[in-house]
């Protein structure tokens, strides 16, 4: 990706054509009870959306804006085939919400199991009887870390699917 001009161009085109220069934006169209656009409320909500999209609010690390995360998402899916984002509700920012990118290596692809409740874990994704994801089993540390190999503690966390966006 970094040393090949064709790959560089491809990823640039992905970002340009999928996300665009401004990314996905909110354009609120709330109406008054009379059926007229409520421009004051709409402007307040759009301003709050822009404020949340600043890097100190949008990402748990405080290093990525909403636009940065959109670009990272499409680039990661194009390069790696998947991207995992955790929705962190109750986060310590003015909005009580932020996003966390999780490297796909954290998904425990070696975890396959039949559960007593009828669910099945397939490559770290817990599915119900209809094959709908209900949870993701994520490694607590990156498998390439030395401390992961020597860890005596809990190796995975079960994260409800309602907290995960798994793009692939």
Coordinates of N, CA and C in Angstrom, one line a residue:
X1 N 0.8 -1.2 0.0 CA 0.0 0.0 0.0 C 0.9 1.3 0.0
X2 N 1.9 1.2 0.8 CA 2.8 2.4 0.9 C 3.8 2.6 -0.2
X3 N 4.3 1.4 -0.7 CA 5.4 1.4 -1.7 C 5.0 1.2 -3.1
X4 N 3.7 1.1 -3.4 CA 3.2 0.8 -4.7 C 2.3 1.9 -5.2
X5 N 2.7 2.5 -6.3 CA 1.9 3.6 -6.8 C 0.5 3.3 -7.2
X6 N 0.2 2.1 -7.7 CA -1.1 1.6 -8.0 C -2.0 1.5 -6.8
X7 N -1.4 0.9 -5.8 CA -2.1 0.7 -4.5 C -2.4 2.0 -3.9
X8 N -1.4 2.9 -3.9 CA -1.6 4.3 -3.3 C -2.8 5.0 -4.0
X9 N -2.8 4.9 -5.3 CA -3.9 5.5 -6.1 C -5.2 4.8 -5.8
X10 N -5.2 3.5 -5.7 CA -6.5 2.8 -5.4 C -7.1 3.3 -4.0
X11 N -6.2 3.3 -3.0 CA -6.8 3.7 -1.7 C -7.2 5.2 -1.7
X12 N -6.5 6.0 -2.4 CA -6.9 7.4 -2.6 C -8.3 7.5 -3.2
X13 N -8.5 6.7 -4.3 CA -9.8 6.7 -4.9 C -10.9 6.2 -4.1
X14 N -10.6 5.2 -3.3 CA -11.6 4.6 -2.3 C -12.0 5.7 -1.4
X15 N -11.1 6.4 -0.8 CA -11.4 7.5 0.2 C -12.2 8.6 -0.5
X16 N -11.7 9.0 -1.7 CA -12.3 10.1 -2.4 C -13.7 9.8 -2.9
X17 N -13.9 8.6 -3.4 CA -15.2 8.3 -4.0 C -16.2 7.7 -3.0
X18 N -15.8 7.1 -1.9 CA -16.7 6.6 -0.9 C -17.0 7.6 0.2
X19 N -16.0 8.2 0.7 CA -16.2 9.1 1.8 C -16.3 10.6 1.3
X20 N -15.5 10.9 0.4 CA -15.5 12.3 -0.1 C -14.7 13.2 0.7
X21 N -14.6 14.5 0.3 CA -13.8 15.4 1.0 C -14.3 15.9 2.4
X22 N -15.6 15.8 2.6 CA -16.2 16.2 3.8 C -16.8 15.1 4.7
X23 N -16.9 13.9 4.0 CA -17.4 12.7 4.7 C -19.0 12.7 4.8
X24 N -19.5 11.8 5.6 CA -20.9 11.7 5.9 C -21.3 12.8 6.9
X25 N -22.2 13.6 6.5 CA -22.6 14.8 7.3 C -24.1 14.6 7.7
X26 N -24.5 15.3 8.8 CA -25.9 15.3 9.2 C -26.5 16.5 8.6
X27 N -27.6 16.3 7.9 CA -28.5 17.4 7.5 C -29.9 17.2 8.0
X28 N -30.1 17.8 9.1 CA -31.4 17.6 9.8 C -32.5 18.3 9.2
X29 N -33.7 17.7 9.1 CA -34.8 18.3 8.5 C -36.1 18.2 9.4
X30 N -35.9 18.5 10.7 CA -37.0 18.5 11.6 C -38.0 19.6 11.2
X31 N -39.2 19.3 11.4 CA -40.3 20.2 11.1 C -41.0 20.7 12.3
X32 N -41.6 21.9 12.2 CA -42.4 22.4 13.3 C -43.7 21.7 13.2
X33 N -44.6 21.9 14.2 CA -45.9 21.3 14.2 C -46.7 21.8 13.1
X34 N -46.4 23.0 12.5 CA -47.1 23.6 11.4 C -46.6 23.0 10.0
X35 N -45.6 22.1 10.1 CA -45.0 21.5 8.9 C -44.0 22.3 8.2
X36 N -43.4 23.3 8.9 CA -42.3 24.1 8.3 C -41.0 23.7 8.9
X37 N -39.9 23.7 8.1 CA -38.6 23.4 8.6 C -38.3 24.2 9.9
X38 N -37.9 23.5 10.9 CA -37.5 24.2 12.2 C -36.0 24.5 12.1
X39 N -35.7 25.6 11.4 CA -34.3 26.0 11.1 C -33.4 26.2 12.4
X40 N -34.0 26.7 13.5 CA -33.3 26.9 14.7 C -32.8 25.6 15.3
X41 N -33.8 24.7 15.5 CA -33.5 23.4 16.0 C -32.5 22.6 15.1
X42 N -32.8 22.6 13.8 CA -31.9 21.9 12.9 C -30.5 22.4 12.9
X43 N -30.3 23.7 13.0 CA -29.0 24.3 13.1 C -28.3 23.8 14.4
X44 N -29.0 23.8 15.5 CA -28.5 23.4 16.8 C -28.0 21.9 16.7
X45 N -28.8 21.1 16.1 CA -28.5 19.6 16.0 C -27.3 19.4 15.1
X46 N -27.3 20.1 14.0 CA -26.1 20.0 13.1 C -24.8 20.5 13.7
X47 N -24.9 21.6 14.5 CA -23.7 22.1 15.2 C -23.3 21.1 16.2
X48 N -24.2 20.5 17.0 CA -23.8 19.5 17.9 C -23.1 18.3 17.2
X49 N -23.7 17.9 16.1 CA -23.1 16.8 15.3 C -21.6 17.1 14.9
X50 N -21.4 18.4 14.4 CA -20.1 18.8 14.0 C -19.1 18.8 15.3
X51 N -19.6 19.3 16.4 CA -18.8 19.3 17.6 C -18.5 17.9 18.0
X52 N -19.4 17.0 18.0 CA -19.1 15.6 18.3 C -18.0 15.0 17.4
X53 N -18.1 15.4 16.1 CA -17.2 14.9 15.1 C -15.7 15.4 15.3
X54 N -15.5 16.3 16.2 CA -14.1 16.7 16.5 C -13.3 15.5 17.1
X55 N -12.0 15.5 16.9 CA -11.2 14.3 17.3 C -11.3 14.1 18.8
X56 N -11.4 15.1 19.6 CA -11.4 14.9 21.1 C -12.7 14.3 21.5
X57 N -13.7 14.3 20.7 CA -15.0 13.8 21.1 C -15.4 12.5 20.4
X58 N -15.0 12.4 19.1 CA -15.5 11.3 18.3 C -14.8 9.9 18.6
X59 N -13.5 10.0 18.9 CA -12.8 8.7 19.1 C -12.3 8.6 20.5
X60 N -12.3 7.4 21.0 CA -11.9 7.2 22.4 C -10.5 7.6 22.7
X61 N -9.6 7.5 21.7 CA -8.2 7.9 21.9 C -8.1 9.4 21.8
X62 N -9.1 10.1 21.3 CA -9.0 11.6 21.1 C -8.0 12.0 20.0
X63 N -7.8 11.1 19.0 CA -6.8 11.4 18.0 C -7.5 11.4 16.6
X64 N -8.7 10.9 16.5 CA -9.3 10.9 15.1 C -10.7 11.6 15.1
X65 N -10.9 12.4 14.1 CA -12.2 13.1 13.9 C -13.1 12.1 13.2
X66 N -14.4 12.5 13.1 CA -15.4 11.7 12.4 C -14.9 11.4 11.0
X67 N -14.4 12.4 10.3 CA -13.9 12.3 9.0 C -12.7 11.3 8.9
X68 N -11.8 11.4 9.8 CA -10.7 10.5 9.9 C -11.1 9.1 10.1
X69 N -12.1 8.9 10.9 CA -12.6 7.5 11.1 C -13.3 6.9 9.9
X70 N -14.0 7.8 9.2 CA -14.7 7.3 8.0 C -13.6 6.8 7.0
X71 N -12.6 7.7 6.8 CA -11.5 7.3 5.9 C -10.8 6.0 6.3
X72 N -10.5 5.9 7.6 CA -9.9 4.7 8.1 C -10.7 3.5 7.9
X73 N -12.0 3.6 8.1 CA -12.9 2.5 7.9 C -12.9 2.0 6.5
X74 N -13.1 2.8 5.5 CA -13.2 2.4 4.1 C -11.8 1.9 3.7
X75 N -10.7 2.5 4.1 CA -9.4 2.1 3.8 C -9.1 0.7 4.4
X76 N -9.5 0.5 5.6 CA -9.2 -0.8 6.3 C -10.0 -1.9 5.6
X77 N -11.3 -1.7 5.3 CA -12.1 -2.7 4.7 C -11.5 -3.0 3.3
X78 N -11.0 -2.0 2.5 CA -10.5 -2.2 1.2 C -9.1 -3.0 1.3
X79 N -8.3 -2.7 2.3 CA -7.0 -3.3 2.5 C -7.1 -4.7 3.1
X80 N -7.8 -4.8 4.3 CA -7.8 -6.0 5.1 C -9.1 -6.9 4.9
X81 N -10.1 -6.3 4.3 CA -11.3 -7.1 4.1 C -12.3 -6.9 5.2
X82 N -11.9 -6.3 6.3 CA -12.9 -6.1 7.4 C -12.4 -5.0 8.3
X83 N -13.3 -4.4 9.0 CA -13.0 -3.4 10.1 C -14.0 -3.6 11.2
X84 N -13.5 -3.4 12.4 CA -14.3 -3.5 13.6 C -14.3 -2.2 14.4
X85 N -15.5 -1.7 14.7 CA -15.7 -0.5 15.5 C -16.5 -0.8 16.7
X86 N -16.1 -0.3 17.8 CA -17.0 -0.5 19.0 C -17.7 0.8 19.3
X87 N -18.9 0.8 19.6 CA -19.7 2.0 20.0 C -19.6 2.1 21.5
X88 N -19.0 3.1 22.0 CA -18.8 3.2 23.4 C -19.8 4.2 24.0
X89 N -20.9 3.7 24.6 CA -21.9 4.5 25.2 C -21.5 4.9 26.6
X90 N -21.8 6.1 27.1 CA -21.4 6.5 28.4 C -20.0 6.9 28.5
X91 N -19.4 7.2 27.3 CA -18.0 7.7 27.3 C -17.8 9.0 27.9
X92 N -16.7 9.3 28.5 CA -16.4 10.6 29.2 C -16.1 11.7 28.3
X93 N -17.1 12.2 27.6 CA -17.1 13.4 26.8 C -18.4 14.1 26.9
X94 N -18.6 15.3 26.4 CA -19.9 16.0 26.5 C -21.1 15.3 25.9
X95 N -20.8 14.3 25.0 CA -21.9 13.6 24.3 C -22.2 12.2 24.9
X96 N -21.3 11.7 25.8 CA -21.5 10.4 26.3 C -21.4 9.3 25.3
X97 N -20.7 9.5 24.2 CA -20.6 8.6 23.2 C -19.3 8.8 22.4
X98 N -18.6 7.7 22.0 CA -17.4 7.8 21.2 C -17.3 6.5 20.4
X99 N -16.4 6.4 19.5 CA -16.1 5.2 18.7 C -14.7 4.8 19.0
X100 N -14.5 3.4 19.0 CA -13.2 2.8 19.2 C -12.9 1.9 18.0
X101 N -11.9 2.1 17.3 CA -11.4 1.1 16.3 C -10.7 0.0 16.9
X102 N -11.1 -1.2 16.5 CA -10.4 -2.4 17.1 C -9.8 -3.2 15.9
X103 N -8.5 -3.4 16.0 CA -7.8 -4.1 14.9 C -8.4 -5.5 14.8
X104 N -8.7 -5.9 13.6 CA -9.4 -7.2 13.4 C -8.7 -8.4 13.9
X105 N -7.4 -8.3 14.2 CA -6.6 -9.4 14.8 C -7.1 -9.7 16.2
X106 N -7.9 -8.7 16.8 CA -8.4 -9.0 18.1 C -9.6 -9.9 18.1
X107 N -10.2 -10.1 17.0 CA -11.3 -11.1 16.9 C -10.7 -12.5 17.0
X108 N -11.2 -13.3 17.9 CA -10.6 -14.6 18.2 C -11.1 -15.6 17.2
X109 N -10.5 -15.7 16.1 CA -10.9 -16.5 15.0 C -10.7 -18.0 15.3
X110 N -9.9 -18.3 16.3 CA -9.7 -19.7 16.7 C -10.8 -20.2 17.6
X111 N -11.7 -19.3 18.0 CA -12.8 -19.7 19.0 C -14.0 -20.2 18.2
X112 N -14.2 -21.5 18.3 CA -15.4 -22.1 17.7 C -16.0 -23.0 18.8
X113 N -17.3 -22.9 19.0 CA -17.9 -23.6 20.1 C -19.4 -23.7 19.9
X114 N -20.0 -24.8 20.4 CA -21.4 -24.9 20.5 C -21.8 -24.6 21.9
X115 N -22.7 -23.6 22.1 CA -23.1 -23.2 23.5 C -24.4 -23.9 23.9
X116 N -24.5 -24.0 25.2 CA -25.7 -24.7 25.8 C -27.0 -24.0 25.5
X117 N -27.0 -22.7 25.2 CA -28.2 -21.9 24.9 C -28.6 -22.0 23.5
X118 N -27.9 -22.8 22.7 CA -28.2 -23.0 21.3 C -27.4 -22.1 20.3
X119 N -26.7 -21.1 20.9 CA -25.9 -20.3 20.1 C -24.6 -21.0 19.7
X120 N -24.0 -20.6 18.6 CA -22.7 -21.1 18.2 C -21.7 -20.0 18.0
X121 N -20.5 -20.2 18.4 CA -19.4 -19.3 18.2 C -18.6 -19.8 17.0
X122 N -18.6 -19.0 16.0 CA -17.9 -19.4 14.7 C -16.8 -18.3 14.5
X123 N -15.6 -18.7 14.6 CA -14.4 -17.8 14.4 C -14.6 -16.5 15.2
X124 N -15.0 -16.6 16.5 CA -15.1 -15.5 17.4 C -16.4 -14.7 17.4
X125 N -17.3 -15.1 16.4 CA -18.6 -14.4 16.4 C -19.6 -15.3 16.9
X126 N -20.3 -14.9 17.9 CA -21.4 -15.7 18.5 C -22.7 -15.4 17.7
X127 N -23.3 -16.5 17.2 CA -24.5 -16.4 16.4 C -25.7 -17.1 17.1
X128 N -26.9 -16.5 16.9 CA -28.1 -17.2 17.4 C -28.5 -18.3 16.4
X129 N -29.7 -18.8 16.7 CA -30.2 -19.9 15.8 C -30.5 -19.4 14.4
X130 N -30.7 -18.1 14.2 CA -30.9 -17.6 12.9 C -29.6 -17.1 12.2
X131 N -28.5 -17.3 12.8 CA -27.2 -16.9 12.4 C -27.0 -15.4 12.4
X132 N -27.7 -14.8 13.3 CA -27.5 -13.4 13.6 C -26.5 -13.2 14.7
X133 N -25.5 -12.3 14.5 CA -24.5 -12.1 15.5 C -25.1 -11.5 16.8
X134 N -24.8 -12.1 17.9 CA -25.3 -11.6 19.2 C -24.1 -11.2 20.1
X135 N -22.9 -11.6 19.7 CA -21.7 -11.1 20.5 C -20.4 -11.4 19.7
X136 N -19.4 -10.7 20.1 CA -18.1 -10.9 19.5 C -17.1 -11.2 20.6
X137 N -16.3 -12.2 20.4 CA -15.3 -12.6 21.4 C -14.0 -12.0 20.9
X138 N -13.6 -11.0 21.6 CA -12.4 -10.2 21.2 C -11.2 -10.5 22.2
X139 N -10.1 -10.7 21.7 CA -8.9 -10.8 22.5 C -8.6 -9.5 23.3
X140 N -8.2 -9.7 24.5 CA -8.0 -8.5 25.4 C -6.7 -7.8 25.0
X141 N -5.8 -8.5 24.3 CA -4.5 -8.0 23.9 C -4.3 -8.4 22.4
X142 N -3.5 -7.7 21.7 CA -3.2 -8.1 20.3 C -2.4 -9.4 20.4
X143 N -2.7 -10.4 19.5 CA -2.0 -11.6 19.6 C -0.5 -11.6 19.3
X144 N -0.1 -10.5 18.7 CA 1.4 -10.3 18.4 C 2.2 -9.8 19.6
X145 N 1.5 -9.4 20.7 CA 2.2 -8.9 21.8 C 2.8 -10.0 22.6
X146 N 4.0 -9.8 23.1 CA 4.7 -10.7 23.9 C 3.9 -11.0 25.2
X147 N 3.3 -10.0 25.8 CA 2.5 -10.2 27.0 C 1.3 -11.0 26.8
X148 N 0.7 -11.0 25.6 CA -0.4 -11.9 25.3 C -0.1 -13.3 25.4
X149 N 1.1 -13.7 24.9 CA 1.5 -15.1 25.0 C 1.7 -15.6 26.4
X150 N 2.3 -14.7 27.2 CA 2.6 -15.0 28.6 C 1.4 -14.8 29.6
X151 N 0.3 -14.2 29.1 CA -0.8 -13.8 30.0 C -1.4 -15.0 30.7
X152 N -1.6 -14.9 32.0 CA -2.3 -15.9 32.7 C -3.7 -15.5 33.0
X153 N -4.1 -14.3 32.6 CA -5.5 -13.8 32.9 C -6.5 -14.1 31.8
X154 N -7.5 -13.4 31.8 CA -8.6 -13.6 30.8 C -8.1 -13.1 29.4
X155 N -8.2 -14.0 28.5 CA -7.7 -13.7 27.1 C -8.7 -13.1 26.2
X156 N -10.0 -13.3 26.4 CA -11.0 -12.6 25.6 C -12.1 -12.0 26.4
X157 N -12.8 -11.0 25.7 CA -14.0 -10.4 26.3 C -15.1 -10.7 25.3
X158 N -16.3 -11.0 25.9 CA -17.5 -11.1 25.1 C -18.2 -9.8 25.0
X159 N -18.3 -9.2 23.8 CA -18.8 -7.9 23.6 C -20.1 -8.1 22.9
X160 N -21.3 -7.5 23.4 CA -22.5 -7.7 22.7 C -22.5 -7.1 21.3
X161 N -23.1 -7.7 20.4 CA -23.1 -7.3 19.0 C -23.7 -5.9 18.8
X162 N -24.6 -5.5 19.8 CA -25.2 -4.1 19.7 C -24.1 -3.0 19.9
X163 N -22.9 -3.4 20.4 CA -21.8 -2.4 20.5 C -20.8 -2.5 19.4
X164 N -21.0 -3.3 18.4 CA -20.0 -3.6 17.4 C -20.6 -3.3 16.0
X165 N -19.8 -2.6 15.2 CA -20.0 -2.5 13.8 C -18.9 -3.3 13.1
X166 N -19.3 -4.3 12.4 CA -18.3 -5.2 11.8 C -18.5 -5.1 10.3
X167 N -17.7 -4.2 9.7 CA -17.8 -4.1 8.2 C -16.8 -5.0 7.5
X168 N -17.3 -5.7 6.5 CA -16.5 -6.6 5.7 C -17.0 -6.7 4.3

